[in-house]
Short mmCIF file of C-alpha atoms in Angstrom, two decimals:
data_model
loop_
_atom_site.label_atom_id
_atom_site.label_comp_id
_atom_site.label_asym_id
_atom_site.label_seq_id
_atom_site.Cartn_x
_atom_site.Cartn_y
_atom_site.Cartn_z
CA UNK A 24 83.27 -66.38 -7.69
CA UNK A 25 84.64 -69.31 -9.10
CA UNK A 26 83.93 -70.55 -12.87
CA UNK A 27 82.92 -73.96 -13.03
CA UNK A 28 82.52 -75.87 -16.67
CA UNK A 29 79.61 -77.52 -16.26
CA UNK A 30 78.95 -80.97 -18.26
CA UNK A 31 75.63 -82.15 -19.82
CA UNK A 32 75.88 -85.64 -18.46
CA UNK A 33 76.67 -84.10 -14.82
CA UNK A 34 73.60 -81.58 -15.38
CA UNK A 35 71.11 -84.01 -15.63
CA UNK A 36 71.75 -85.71 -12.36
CA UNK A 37 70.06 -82.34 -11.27
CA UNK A 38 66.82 -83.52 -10.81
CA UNK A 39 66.39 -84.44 -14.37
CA UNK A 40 66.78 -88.41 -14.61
CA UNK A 41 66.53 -90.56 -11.90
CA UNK A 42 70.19 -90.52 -11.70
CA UNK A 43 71.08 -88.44 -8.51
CA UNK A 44 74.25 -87.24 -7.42
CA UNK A 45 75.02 -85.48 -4.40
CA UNK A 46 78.13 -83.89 -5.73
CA UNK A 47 75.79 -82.06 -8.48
CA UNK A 48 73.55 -80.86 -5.94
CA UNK A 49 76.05 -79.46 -3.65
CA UNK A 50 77.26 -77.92 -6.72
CA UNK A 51 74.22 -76.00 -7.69
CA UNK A 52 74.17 -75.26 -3.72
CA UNK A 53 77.04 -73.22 -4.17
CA UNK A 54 75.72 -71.51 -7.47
CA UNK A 55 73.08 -70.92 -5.37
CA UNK A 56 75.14 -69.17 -2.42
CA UNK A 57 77.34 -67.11 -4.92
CA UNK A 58 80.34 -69.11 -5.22
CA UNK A 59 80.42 -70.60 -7.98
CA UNK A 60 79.05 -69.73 -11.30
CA UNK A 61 78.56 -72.28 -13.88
CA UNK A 62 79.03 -71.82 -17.50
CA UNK A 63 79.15 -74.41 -20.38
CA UNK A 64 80.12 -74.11 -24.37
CA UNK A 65 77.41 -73.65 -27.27
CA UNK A 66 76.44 -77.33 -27.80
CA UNK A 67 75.63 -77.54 -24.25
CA UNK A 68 72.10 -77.18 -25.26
CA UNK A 69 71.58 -79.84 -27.46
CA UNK A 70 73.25 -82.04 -25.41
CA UNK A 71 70.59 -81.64 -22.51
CA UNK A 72 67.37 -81.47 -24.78
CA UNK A 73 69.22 -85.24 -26.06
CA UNK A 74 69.92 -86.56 -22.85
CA UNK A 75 66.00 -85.18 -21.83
CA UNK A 76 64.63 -86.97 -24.93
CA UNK A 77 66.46 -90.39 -23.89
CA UNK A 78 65.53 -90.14 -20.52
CA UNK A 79 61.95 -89.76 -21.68
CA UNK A 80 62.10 -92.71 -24.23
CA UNK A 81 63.85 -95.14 -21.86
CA UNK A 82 61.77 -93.50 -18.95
CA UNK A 83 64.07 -92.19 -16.72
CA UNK A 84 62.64 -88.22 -16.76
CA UNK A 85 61.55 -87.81 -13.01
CA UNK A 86 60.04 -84.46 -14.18
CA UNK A 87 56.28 -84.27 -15.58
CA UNK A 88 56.98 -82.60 -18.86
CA UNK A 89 59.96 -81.63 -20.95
CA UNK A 90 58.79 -78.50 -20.79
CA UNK A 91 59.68 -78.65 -17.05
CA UNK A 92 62.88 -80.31 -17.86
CA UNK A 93 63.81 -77.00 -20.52
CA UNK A 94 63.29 -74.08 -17.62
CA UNK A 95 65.69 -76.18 -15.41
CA UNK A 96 67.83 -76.25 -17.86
CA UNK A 97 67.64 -72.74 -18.86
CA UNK A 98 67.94 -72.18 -15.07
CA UNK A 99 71.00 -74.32 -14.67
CA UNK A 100 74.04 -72.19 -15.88
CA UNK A 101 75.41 -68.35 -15.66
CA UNK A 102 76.84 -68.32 -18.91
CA UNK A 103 76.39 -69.72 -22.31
CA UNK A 104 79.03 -69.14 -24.58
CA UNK A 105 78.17 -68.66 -27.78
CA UNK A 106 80.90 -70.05 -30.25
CA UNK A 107 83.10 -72.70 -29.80
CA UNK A 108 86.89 -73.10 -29.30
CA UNK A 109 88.44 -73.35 -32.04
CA UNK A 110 88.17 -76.41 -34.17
CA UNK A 111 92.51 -77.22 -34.27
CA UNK A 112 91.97 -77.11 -30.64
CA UNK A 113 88.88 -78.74 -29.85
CA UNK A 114 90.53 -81.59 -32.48
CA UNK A 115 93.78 -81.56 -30.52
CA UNK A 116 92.38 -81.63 -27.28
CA UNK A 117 90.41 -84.97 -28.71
CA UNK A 118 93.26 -86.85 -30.25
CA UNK A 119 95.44 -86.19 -26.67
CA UNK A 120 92.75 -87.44 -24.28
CA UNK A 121 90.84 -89.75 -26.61
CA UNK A 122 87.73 -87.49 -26.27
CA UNK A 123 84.97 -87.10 -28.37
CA UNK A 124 84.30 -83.80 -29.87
CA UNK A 125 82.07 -82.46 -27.73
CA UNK A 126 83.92 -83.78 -24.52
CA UNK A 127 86.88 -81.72 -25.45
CA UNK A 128 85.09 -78.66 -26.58
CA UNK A 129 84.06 -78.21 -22.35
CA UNK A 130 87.86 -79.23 -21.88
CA UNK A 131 88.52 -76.45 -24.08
CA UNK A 132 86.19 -73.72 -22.62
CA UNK A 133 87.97 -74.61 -19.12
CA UNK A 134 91.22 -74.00 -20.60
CA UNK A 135 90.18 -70.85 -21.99
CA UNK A 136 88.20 -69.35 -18.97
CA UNK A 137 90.49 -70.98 -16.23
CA UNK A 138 87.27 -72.87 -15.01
CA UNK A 139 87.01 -76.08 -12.78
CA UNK A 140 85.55 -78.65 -14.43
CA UNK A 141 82.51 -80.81 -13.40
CA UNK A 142 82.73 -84.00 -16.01
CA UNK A 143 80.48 -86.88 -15.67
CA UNK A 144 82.44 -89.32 -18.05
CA UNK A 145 86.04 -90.64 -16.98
CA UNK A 146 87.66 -89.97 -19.85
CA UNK A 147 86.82 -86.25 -19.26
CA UNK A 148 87.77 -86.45 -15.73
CA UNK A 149 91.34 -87.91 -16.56
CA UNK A 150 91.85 -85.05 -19.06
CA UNK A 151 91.26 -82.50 -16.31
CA UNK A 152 94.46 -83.43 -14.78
CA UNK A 153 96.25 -80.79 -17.52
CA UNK A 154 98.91 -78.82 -15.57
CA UNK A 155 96.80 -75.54 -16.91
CA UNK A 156 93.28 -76.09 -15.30
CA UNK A 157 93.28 -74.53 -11.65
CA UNK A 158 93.34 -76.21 -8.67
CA UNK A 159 90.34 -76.35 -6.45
CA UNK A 160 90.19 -74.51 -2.88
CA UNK A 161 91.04 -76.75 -0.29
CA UNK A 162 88.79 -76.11 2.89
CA UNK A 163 88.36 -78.31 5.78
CA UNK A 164 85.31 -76.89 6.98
CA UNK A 165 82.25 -78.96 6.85
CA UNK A 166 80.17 -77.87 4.24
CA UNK A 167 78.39 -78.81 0.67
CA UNK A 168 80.62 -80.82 -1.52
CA UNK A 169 81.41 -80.33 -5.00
CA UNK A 170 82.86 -82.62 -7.26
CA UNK A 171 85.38 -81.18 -9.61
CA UNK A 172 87.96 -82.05 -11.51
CA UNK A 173 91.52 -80.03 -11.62
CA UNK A 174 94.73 -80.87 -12.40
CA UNK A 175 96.37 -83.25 -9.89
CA UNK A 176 99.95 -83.60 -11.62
CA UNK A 177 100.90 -87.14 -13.01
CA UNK A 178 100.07 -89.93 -11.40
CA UNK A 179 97.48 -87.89 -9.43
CA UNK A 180 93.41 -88.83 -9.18
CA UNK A 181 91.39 -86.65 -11.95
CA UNK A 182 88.71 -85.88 -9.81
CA UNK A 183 88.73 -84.42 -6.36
CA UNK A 184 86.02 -83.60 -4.07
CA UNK A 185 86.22 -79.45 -2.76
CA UNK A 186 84.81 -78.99 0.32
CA UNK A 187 82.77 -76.05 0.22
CA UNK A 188 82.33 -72.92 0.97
CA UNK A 189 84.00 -71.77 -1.80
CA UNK A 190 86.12 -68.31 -2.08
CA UNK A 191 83.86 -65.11 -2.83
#
């Protein structure tokens, strides 16, 4: 299976806020088949319950409850890790891509587990484009899309779009 970083922002377009994306779905689709599996750094969490509370306030939560909102997102990833790249390298990683903290902490856990990345900001996007992130498979095959981003050399687009089904 393939490790995919999965972002906050990108998570709630999972049925969360009223903010769909097709590229998330056919992402879970593929968790859901056993291709991928998704895992995201310890302020993941927090995060998702602030992005849940906004969506609330500014009334964007398609769900009924947060409640609901909390066992999606406890069903949403594989793994949680539970401390933090360092903080050198999380600061690093920031000052390079002109990231905030937390943006380069998931930069950071794909780094360190050799995970795509599935960023919802630009600025996270372009920073997937390191020479040490792995490439996605490339299929031809109809099938669900997933929107990651791996490295595409200099010059290249940040983001690509892997046709699924992804490698076992």
């Amino acid at each position: 299976m393939t490790p995919v970083v999965l972002d906050a922002s990108y998570a709630l377009t999972l049925g969360v806020l009223n903010e769909y994306s097709a590229d998330a779905e056919a992402l879970l689709t593929e968790r859901m088949l056993g291709r991928v599996f998704l895992v995201v750094p310890p302020h993941w969490r927090l995060e998702m319950l602030n992005g849940i509370l906004q969506g609330k306030r500014s009334g964007r939560l398609l769900l009924q409850s947060e409640d609901e909102a909390k066992e999606i997102m406890d069903a949403s990833v594989d793994r949680e890790f539970a401390h933090q790249a360092p903080d050198a390298d999380i600061l690093a990683l920031a000052a390079r891509h002109s990231l905030t903290a937390y943006d380069a902490a998931y930069l950071a856990l794909a780094l360190q587990e050799k995970a795509l990345l599935a960023p919802a900001d630009r600025a996270l996007a372009a920073a997937a484009q390191q020479p040490q992130l792995p490439r996605p498979p490339r299929r031809r095959r109809a099938g669900p899309r997933a929107r990651v981003c791996p490295p595409r050399g200099p010059g290249g687009m940040a983001c690509a779009v892997a046709q699924g089904p992804f490698p076992a």
